[in-house]
Short mmCIF file of C-alpha atoms and ligand atoms in Angstrom, two decimals:
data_model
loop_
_atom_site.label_atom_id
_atom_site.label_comp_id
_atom_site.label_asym_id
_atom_site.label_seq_id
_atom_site.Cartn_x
_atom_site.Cartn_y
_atom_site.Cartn_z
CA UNK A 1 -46.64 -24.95 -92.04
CA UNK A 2 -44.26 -23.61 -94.82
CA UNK A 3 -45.88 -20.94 -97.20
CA UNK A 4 -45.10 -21.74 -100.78
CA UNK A 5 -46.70 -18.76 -102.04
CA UNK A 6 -48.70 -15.65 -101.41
CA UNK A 7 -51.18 -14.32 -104.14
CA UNK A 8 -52.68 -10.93 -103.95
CA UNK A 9 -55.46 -9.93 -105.56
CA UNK A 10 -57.04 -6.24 -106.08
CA UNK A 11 -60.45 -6.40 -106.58
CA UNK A 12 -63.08 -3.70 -107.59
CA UNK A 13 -66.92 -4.36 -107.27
CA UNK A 14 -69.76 -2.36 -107.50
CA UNK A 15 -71.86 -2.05 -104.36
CA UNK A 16 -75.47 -2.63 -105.03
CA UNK A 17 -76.23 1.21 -103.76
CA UNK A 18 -73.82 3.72 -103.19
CA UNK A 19 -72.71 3.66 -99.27
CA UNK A 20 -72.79 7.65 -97.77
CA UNK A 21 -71.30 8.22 -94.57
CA UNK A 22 -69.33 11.40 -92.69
CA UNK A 23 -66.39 11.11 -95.08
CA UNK A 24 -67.55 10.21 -98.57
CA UNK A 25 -69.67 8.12 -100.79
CA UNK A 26 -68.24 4.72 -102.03
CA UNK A 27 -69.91 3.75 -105.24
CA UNK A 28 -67.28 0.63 -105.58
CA UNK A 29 -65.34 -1.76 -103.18
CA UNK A 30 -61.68 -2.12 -103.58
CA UNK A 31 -60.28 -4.49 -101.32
CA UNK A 32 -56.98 -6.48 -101.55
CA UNK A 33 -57.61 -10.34 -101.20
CA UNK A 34 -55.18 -12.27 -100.20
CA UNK A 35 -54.44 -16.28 -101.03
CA UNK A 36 -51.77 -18.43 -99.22
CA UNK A 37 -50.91 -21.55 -100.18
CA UNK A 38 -48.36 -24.06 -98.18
CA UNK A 39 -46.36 -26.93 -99.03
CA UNK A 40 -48.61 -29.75 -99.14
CA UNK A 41 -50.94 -27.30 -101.28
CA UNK A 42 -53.93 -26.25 -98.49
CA UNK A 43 -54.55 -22.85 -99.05
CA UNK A 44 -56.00 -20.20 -96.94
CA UNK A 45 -57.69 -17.15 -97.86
CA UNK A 46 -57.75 -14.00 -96.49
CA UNK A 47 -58.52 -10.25 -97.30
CA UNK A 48 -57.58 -6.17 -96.42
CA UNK A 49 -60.83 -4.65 -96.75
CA UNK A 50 -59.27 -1.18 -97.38
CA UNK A 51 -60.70 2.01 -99.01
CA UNK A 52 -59.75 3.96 -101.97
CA UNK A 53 -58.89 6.55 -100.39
CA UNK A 54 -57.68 7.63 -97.14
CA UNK A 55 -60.63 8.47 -95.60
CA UNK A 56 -61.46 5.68 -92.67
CA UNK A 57 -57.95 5.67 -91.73
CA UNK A 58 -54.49 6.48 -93.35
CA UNK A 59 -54.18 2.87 -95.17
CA UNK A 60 -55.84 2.75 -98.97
CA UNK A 61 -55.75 0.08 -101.18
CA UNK A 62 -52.37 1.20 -103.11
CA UNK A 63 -50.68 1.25 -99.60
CA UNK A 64 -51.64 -2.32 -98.46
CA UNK A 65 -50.87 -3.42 -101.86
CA UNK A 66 -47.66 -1.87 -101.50
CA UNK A 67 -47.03 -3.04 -97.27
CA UNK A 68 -48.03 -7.07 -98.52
CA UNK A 69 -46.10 -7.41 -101.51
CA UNK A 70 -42.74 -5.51 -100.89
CA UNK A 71 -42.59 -5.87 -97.32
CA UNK A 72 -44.89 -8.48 -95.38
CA UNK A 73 -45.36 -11.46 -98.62
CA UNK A 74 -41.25 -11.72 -99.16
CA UNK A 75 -40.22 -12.31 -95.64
CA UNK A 76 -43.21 -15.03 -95.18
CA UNK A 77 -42.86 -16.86 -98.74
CA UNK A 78 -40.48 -19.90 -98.09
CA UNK A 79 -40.58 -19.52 -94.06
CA UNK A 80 -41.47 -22.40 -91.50
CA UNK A 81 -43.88 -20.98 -89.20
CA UNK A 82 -46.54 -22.76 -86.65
CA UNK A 83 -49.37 -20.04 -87.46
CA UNK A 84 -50.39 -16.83 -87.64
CA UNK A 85 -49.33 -15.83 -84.41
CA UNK A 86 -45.73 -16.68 -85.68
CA UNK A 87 -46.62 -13.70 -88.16
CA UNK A 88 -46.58 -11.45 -85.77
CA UNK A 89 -43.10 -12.10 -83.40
CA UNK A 90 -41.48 -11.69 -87.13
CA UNK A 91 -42.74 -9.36 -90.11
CA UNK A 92 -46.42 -8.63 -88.28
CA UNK A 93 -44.06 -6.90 -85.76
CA UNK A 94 -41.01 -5.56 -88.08
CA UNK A 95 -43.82 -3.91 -90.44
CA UNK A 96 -45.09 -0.72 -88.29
CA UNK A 97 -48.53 0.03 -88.62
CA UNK A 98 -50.87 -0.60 -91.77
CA UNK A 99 -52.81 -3.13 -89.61
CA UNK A 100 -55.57 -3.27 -92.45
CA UNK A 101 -53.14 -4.66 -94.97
CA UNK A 102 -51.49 -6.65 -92.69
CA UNK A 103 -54.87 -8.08 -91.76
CA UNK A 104 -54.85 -9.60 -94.88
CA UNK A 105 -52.49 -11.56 -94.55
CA UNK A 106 -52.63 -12.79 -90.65
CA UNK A 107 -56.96 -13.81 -91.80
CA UNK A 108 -55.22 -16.59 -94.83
CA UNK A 109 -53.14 -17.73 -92.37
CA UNK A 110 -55.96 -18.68 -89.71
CA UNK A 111 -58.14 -19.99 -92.35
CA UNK A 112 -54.85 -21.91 -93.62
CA UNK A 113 -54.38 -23.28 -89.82
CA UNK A 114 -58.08 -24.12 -89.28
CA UNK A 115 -58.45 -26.22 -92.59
CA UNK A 116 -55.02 -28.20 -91.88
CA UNK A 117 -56.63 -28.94 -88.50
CA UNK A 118 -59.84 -29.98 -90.01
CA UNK A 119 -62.10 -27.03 -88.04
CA UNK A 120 -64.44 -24.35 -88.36
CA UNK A 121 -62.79 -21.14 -87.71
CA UNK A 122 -65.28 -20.61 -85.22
CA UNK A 123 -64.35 -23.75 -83.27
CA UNK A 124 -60.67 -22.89 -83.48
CA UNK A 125 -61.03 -19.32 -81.84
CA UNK A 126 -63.02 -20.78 -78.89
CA UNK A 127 -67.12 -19.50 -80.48
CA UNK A 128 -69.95 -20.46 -78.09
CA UNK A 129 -72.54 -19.89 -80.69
CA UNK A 130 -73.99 -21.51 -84.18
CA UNK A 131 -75.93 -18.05 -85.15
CA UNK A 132 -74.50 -14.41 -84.68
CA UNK A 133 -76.83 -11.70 -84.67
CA UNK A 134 -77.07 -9.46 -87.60
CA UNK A 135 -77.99 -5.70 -88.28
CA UNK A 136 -77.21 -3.52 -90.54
CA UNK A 137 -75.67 0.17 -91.20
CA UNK A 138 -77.60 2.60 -93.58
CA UNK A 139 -75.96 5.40 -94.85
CA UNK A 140 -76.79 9.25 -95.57
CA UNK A 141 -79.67 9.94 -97.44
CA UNK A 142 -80.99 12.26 -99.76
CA UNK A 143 -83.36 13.19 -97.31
CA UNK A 144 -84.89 11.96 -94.72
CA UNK A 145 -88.34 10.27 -96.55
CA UNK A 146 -85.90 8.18 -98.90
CA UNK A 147 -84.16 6.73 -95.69
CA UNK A 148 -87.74 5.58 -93.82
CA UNK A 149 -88.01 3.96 -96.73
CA UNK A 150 -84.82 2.25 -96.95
CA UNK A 151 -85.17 1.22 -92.67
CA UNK A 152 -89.09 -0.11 -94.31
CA UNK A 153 -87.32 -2.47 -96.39
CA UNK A 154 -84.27 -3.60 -94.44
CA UNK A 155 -86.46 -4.28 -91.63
CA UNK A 156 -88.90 -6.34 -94.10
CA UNK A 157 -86.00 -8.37 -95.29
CA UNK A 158 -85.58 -9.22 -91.23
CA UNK A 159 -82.40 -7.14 -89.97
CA UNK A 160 -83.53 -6.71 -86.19
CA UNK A 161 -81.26 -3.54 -85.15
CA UNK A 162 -80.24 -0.63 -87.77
CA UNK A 163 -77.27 1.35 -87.52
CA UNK A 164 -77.67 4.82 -88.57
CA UNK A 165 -74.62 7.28 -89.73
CA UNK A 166 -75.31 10.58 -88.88
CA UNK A 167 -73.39 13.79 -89.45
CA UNK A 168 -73.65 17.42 -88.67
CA UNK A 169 -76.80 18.54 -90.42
CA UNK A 170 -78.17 14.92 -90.64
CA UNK A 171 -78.61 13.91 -86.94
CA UNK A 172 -81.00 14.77 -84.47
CA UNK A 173 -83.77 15.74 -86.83
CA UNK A 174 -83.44 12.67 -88.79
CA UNK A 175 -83.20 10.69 -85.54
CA UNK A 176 -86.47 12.18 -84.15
CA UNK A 177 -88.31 11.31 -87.51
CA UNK A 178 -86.81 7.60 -86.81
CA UNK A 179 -87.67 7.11 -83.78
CA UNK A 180 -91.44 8.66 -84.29
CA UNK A 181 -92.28 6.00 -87.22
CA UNK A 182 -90.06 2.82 -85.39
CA UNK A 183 -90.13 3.74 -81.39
CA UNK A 184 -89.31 -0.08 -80.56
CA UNK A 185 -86.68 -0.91 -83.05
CA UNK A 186 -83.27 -0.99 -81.98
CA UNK A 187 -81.45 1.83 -83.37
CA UNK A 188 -77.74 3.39 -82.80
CA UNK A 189 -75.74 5.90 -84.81
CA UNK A 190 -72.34 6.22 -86.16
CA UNK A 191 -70.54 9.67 -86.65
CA UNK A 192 -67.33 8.58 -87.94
CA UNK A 193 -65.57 11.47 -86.35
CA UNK A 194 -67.55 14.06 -87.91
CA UNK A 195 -68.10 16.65 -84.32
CA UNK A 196 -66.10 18.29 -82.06
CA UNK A 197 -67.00 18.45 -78.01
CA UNK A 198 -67.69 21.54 -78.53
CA UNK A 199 -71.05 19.54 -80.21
CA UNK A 200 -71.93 18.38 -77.36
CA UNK A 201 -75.54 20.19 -77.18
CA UNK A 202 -76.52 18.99 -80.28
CA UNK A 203 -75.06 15.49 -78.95
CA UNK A 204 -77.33 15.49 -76.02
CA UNK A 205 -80.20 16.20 -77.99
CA UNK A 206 -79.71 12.30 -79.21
CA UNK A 207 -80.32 11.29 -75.45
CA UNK A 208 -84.18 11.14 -75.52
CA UNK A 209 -83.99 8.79 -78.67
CA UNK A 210 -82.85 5.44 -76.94
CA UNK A 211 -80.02 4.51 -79.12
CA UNK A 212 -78.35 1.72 -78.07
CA UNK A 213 -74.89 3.58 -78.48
CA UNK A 214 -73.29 6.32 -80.47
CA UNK A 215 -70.10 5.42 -82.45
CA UNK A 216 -66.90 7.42 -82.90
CA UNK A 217 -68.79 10.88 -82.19
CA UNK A 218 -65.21 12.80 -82.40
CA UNK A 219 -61.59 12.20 -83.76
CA UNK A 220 -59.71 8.92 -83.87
CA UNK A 221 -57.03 10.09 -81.80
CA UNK A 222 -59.53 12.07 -79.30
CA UNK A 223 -59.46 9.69 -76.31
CA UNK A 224 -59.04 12.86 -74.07
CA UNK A 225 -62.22 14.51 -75.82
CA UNK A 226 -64.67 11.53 -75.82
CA UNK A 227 -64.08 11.10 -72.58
CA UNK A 228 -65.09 14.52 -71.45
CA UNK A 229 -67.90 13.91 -73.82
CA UNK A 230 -69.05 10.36 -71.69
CA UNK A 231 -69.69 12.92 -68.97
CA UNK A 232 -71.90 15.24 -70.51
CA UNK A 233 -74.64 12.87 -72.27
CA UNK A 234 -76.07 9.54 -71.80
CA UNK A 235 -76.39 7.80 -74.70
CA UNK A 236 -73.37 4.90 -74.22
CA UNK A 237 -69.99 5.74 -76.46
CA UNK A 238 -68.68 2.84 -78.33
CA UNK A 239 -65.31 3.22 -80.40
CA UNK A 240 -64.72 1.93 -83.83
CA UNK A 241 -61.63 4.05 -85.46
CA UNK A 242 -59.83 5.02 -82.00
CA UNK A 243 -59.15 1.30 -81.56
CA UNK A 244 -56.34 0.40 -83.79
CA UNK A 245 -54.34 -1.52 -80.63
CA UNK A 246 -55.10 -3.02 -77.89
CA UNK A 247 -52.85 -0.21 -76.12
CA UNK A 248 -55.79 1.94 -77.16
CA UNK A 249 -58.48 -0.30 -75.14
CA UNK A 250 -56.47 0.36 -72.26
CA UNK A 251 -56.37 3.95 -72.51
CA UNK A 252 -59.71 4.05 -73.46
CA UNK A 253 -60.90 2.24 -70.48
CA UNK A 254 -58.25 4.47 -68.12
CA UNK A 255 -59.82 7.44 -69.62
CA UNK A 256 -63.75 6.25 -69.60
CA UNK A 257 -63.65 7.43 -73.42
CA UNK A 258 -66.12 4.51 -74.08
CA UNK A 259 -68.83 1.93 -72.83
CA UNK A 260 -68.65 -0.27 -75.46
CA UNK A 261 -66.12 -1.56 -78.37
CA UNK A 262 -66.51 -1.60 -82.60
CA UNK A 263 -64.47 -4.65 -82.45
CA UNK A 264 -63.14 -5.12 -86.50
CA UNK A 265 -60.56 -7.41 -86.63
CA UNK A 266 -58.62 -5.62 -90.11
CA UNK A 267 -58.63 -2.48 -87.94
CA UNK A 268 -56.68 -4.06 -85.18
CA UNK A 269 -53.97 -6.15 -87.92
CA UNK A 270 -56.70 -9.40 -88.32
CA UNK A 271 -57.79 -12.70 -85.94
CA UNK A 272 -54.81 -12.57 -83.47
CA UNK A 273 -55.05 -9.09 -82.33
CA UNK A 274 -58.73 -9.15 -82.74
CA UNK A 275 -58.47 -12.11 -80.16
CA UNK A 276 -56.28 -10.63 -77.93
CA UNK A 277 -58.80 -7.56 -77.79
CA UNK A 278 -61.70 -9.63 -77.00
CA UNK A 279 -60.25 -11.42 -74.59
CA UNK A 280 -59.19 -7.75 -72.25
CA UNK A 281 -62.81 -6.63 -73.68
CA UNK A 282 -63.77 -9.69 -71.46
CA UNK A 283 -62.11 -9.56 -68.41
CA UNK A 284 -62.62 -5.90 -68.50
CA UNK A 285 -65.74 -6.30 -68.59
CA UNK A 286 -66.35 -4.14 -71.82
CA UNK A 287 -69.20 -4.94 -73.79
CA UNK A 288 -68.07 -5.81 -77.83
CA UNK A 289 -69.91 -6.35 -81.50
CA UNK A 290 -68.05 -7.05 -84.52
CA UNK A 291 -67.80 -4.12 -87.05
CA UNK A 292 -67.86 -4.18 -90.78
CA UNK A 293 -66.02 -2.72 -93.88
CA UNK A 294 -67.78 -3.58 -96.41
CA UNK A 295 -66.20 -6.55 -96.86
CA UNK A 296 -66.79 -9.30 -99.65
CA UNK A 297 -67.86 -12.97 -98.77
CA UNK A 298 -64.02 -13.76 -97.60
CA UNK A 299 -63.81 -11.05 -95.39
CA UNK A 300 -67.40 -11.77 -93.93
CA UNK A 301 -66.07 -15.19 -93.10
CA UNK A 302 -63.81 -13.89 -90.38
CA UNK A 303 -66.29 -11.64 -89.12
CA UNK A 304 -68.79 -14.08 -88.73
CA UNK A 305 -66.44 -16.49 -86.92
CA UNK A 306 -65.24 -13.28 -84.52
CA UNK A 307 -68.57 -12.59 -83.66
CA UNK A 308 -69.21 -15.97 -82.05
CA UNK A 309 -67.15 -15.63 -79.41
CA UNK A 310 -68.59 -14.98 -75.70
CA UNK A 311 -67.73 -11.39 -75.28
CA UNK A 312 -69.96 -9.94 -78.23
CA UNK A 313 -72.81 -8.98 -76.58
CA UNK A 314 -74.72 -6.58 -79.60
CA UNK A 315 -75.95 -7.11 -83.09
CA UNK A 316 -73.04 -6.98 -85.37
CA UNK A 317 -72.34 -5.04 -88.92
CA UNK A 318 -72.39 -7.95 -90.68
CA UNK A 319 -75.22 -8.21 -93.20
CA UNK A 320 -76.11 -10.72 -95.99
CA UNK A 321 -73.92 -10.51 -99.46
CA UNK A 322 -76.89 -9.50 -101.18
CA UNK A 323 -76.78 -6.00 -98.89
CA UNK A 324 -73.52 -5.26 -100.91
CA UNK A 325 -72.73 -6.96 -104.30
CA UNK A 326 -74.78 -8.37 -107.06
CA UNK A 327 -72.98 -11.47 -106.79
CA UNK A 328 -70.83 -12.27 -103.61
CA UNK A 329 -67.22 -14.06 -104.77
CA UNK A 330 -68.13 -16.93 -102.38
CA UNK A 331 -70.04 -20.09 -102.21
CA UNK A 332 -72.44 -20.37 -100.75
CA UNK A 333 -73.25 -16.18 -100.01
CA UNK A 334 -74.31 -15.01 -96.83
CA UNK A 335 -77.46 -15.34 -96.18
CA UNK A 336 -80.45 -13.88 -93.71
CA UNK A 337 -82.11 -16.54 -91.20
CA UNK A 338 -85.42 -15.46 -90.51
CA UNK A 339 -84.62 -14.55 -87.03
CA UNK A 340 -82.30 -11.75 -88.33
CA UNK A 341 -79.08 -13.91 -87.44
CA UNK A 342 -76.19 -15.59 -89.58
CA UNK A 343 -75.27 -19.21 -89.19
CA UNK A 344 -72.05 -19.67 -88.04
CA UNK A 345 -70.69 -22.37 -90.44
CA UNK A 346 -68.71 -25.80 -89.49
CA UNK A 347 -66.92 -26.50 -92.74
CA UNK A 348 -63.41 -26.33 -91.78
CA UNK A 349 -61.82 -22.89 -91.71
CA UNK A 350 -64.11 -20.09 -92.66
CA UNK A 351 -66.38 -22.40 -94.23
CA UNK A 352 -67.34 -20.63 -97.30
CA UNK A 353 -65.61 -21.41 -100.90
CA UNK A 354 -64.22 -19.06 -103.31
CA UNK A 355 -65.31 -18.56 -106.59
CA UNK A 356 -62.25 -18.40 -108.48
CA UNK A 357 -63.93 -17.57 -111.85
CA UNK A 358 -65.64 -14.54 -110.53
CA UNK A 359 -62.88 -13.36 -108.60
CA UNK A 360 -60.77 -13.24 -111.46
CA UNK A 361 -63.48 -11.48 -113.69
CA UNK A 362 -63.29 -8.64 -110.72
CA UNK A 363 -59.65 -8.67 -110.01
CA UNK A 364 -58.08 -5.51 -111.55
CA UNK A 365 -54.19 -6.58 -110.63
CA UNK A 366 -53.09 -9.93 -109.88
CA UNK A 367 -48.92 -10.78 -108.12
CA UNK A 368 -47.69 -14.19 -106.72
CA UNK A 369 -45.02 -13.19 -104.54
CA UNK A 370 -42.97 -17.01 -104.03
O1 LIG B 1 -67.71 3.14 -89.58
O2 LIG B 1 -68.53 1.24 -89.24
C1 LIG B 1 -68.05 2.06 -90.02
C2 LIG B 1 -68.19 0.72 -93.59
C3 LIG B 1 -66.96 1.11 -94.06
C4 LIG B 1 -66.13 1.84 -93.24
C5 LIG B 1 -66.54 2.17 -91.94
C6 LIG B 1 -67.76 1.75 -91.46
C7 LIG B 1 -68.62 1.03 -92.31
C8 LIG B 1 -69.96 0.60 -91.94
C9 LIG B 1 -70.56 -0.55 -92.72
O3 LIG B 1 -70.64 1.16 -91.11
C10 LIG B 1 -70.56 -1.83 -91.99
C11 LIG B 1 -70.79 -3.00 -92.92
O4 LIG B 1 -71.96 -3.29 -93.21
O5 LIG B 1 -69.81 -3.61 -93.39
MG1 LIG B 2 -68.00 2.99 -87.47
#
């Protein structure tokens, strides 16, 4: 395919309810979309679901805005290139770092290459299964009576497993108060980074609750730390924001830092490292689930797709539009089945369509690059 032009899109939409966790409230999503269009006119779409601010990791939304169009766009606009895997032996590879914006990119250009070959995403990336399973992440609370009612609904509206983040001061009590009014749902926890090992009592104290996991307990670069902390409780570790490479699943697996992988593909730079990650998870033997950012419809597209492949093996953090925005920017939304899953679509690419109206009544800056 040749790439005729790249359009990038900064988009700002209000979340339906303000989304707490260890390192901030987000009232607003800013993500950067991303739009490619080739020479006989398919285009793919794409997106860098990053934050604000530099508070997940080191990348915000003026930094991948900055990485695509000075850097990663130029070098692709006018180029010859089979796919997105072609991205990265050139500019994915020249361009250090900022996988999250460069996610962006390498998504348009698999939903460019599935729709010129006439499949679903899903098909094209080898998925085994026409329904994912969905749960859903609930943030910090005012206290703990308005989040039993917030698991009452989300559990009404058929989510099957809730993800809880938790935080020094907002953990093991709020667990125990959980897991006394829901002992049979199934329930995990997400730190974000927020303790130290030296934590680890407190940590422990999660152990009688049954959580399937707890994520990222300690700092992103910690691999030394959670490992140390694998051996001193017994609730499984999985890793969301240590994993930025697959170098990091190896360590992580040297090390025992983990049981179990936050697989998000704009994390890891998109589709093609996401893949290659899966497949290691795999023969590793390392048990994945697809993560989420908060992402719009685009964005959910790829998730969706990931998480049909055979080495997901947990609920994912991919909820229905309606859990985020008012209005998702694609058609149709994502929707709930009443079995708690998603349907994997099998339109060709990611099998949703954008609503270019709407996305240009949210799009704050607007640059072709070609
Ligand atoms: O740590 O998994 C996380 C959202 C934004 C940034 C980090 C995380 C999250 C979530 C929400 O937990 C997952 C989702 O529903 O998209
Ligand atoms: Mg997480």
């Amino acid at each position: 395919m040749k790439i005729r032009n790249i359009d990038l899109y900064l988009v700002r939409m209000k979340l339906v309810s303000p989304f707490e966790t260890s390192f901030g409230v987000e009232t607003h999503r800013e993500t950067v979309i991303v739009r490619i269009e080739e020479e006989g006119g398919e285009v793919g779409w794409g997106e860098s679901p990053i934050m604000e601010g530099p508070w997940y990791s080191y990348e915000t939304s003026q930094t991948a805005w900055h990485v695509l169009r000075d850097f990663v766009a130029p070098k692709l606009v006018g180029s010859e290139i089979d796919g997105p895997k072609d991205m990265w032996k050139g500019v994915g590879k020249r361009v250090r770092g900022h996988n999250i914006a460069k996610a962006g990119v390498d998504k348009a250009l698999w939903d460019l290459k599935a729709k010129l070959e006439g499949k679903s995403l899903s098909s094209l990336l080898g998925g085994i299964r026409d329904r994912i399973h969905s749960g859903i992440s609930i943030g910090i609370k005012k206290n703990i009576d308005e989040l039993l009612k917030t698991i009452e609904r989300r559990l009404e509206e058929g989510y099957k497993r809730i993800k809880l983040k938790i935080k020094p001061g907002w953990d093991v009590e709020v667990i125990r108060r959980v897991r006394k009014e829901y002992p049979d749902v199934p329930l995990q926890v997400d730190a974000n980074a927020a303790y130290t090992l030296d934590d680890y009592l407190s940590l422990r104290k999660l152990d009688r609750f049954d959580l399937l996991m707890i994520e990222q307990p300690l700092d992103e670069d910690d691999l030394a730390d959670h490992s140390q902390l694998a051996r001193k409780i017994s609730t499984p570790i999985c890793l969301d924001e240590s994993i930025k490479t697959i170098y990091d699943v190896k360590a992580a697996y040297l090390l025992g830092s983990c049981e179990i992988i936050n697989l998000k593909p704009s994390r890891v730079g998109g589709i093609t490292k996401g893949l290659e990650i899966h497949d290691l998870c795999l023969s590793l033997g390392i048990p994945i689930w697809i993560g989420g950012m908060l992402e719009t419809g685009v964005g959910r597209g790829f998730l969706v797709s990931l998480a049909s492949l055979p080495g997901v093996k947990f609920p994912n953090d991919i909820s229905a539009s309606s859990r985020y925005f008012k209005e998702d920017i694609v058609e149709p939304e994502w929707s709930l089945n009443p079995d708690g899953t998603i349907s994997v679509p099998s339109a060709p690419g990611i099998g949703v369509e954008v609503k270019e109206e709407l996305l240009d009544r949210v799009t704050v800056r607007r640059e072709r690059i070609g």
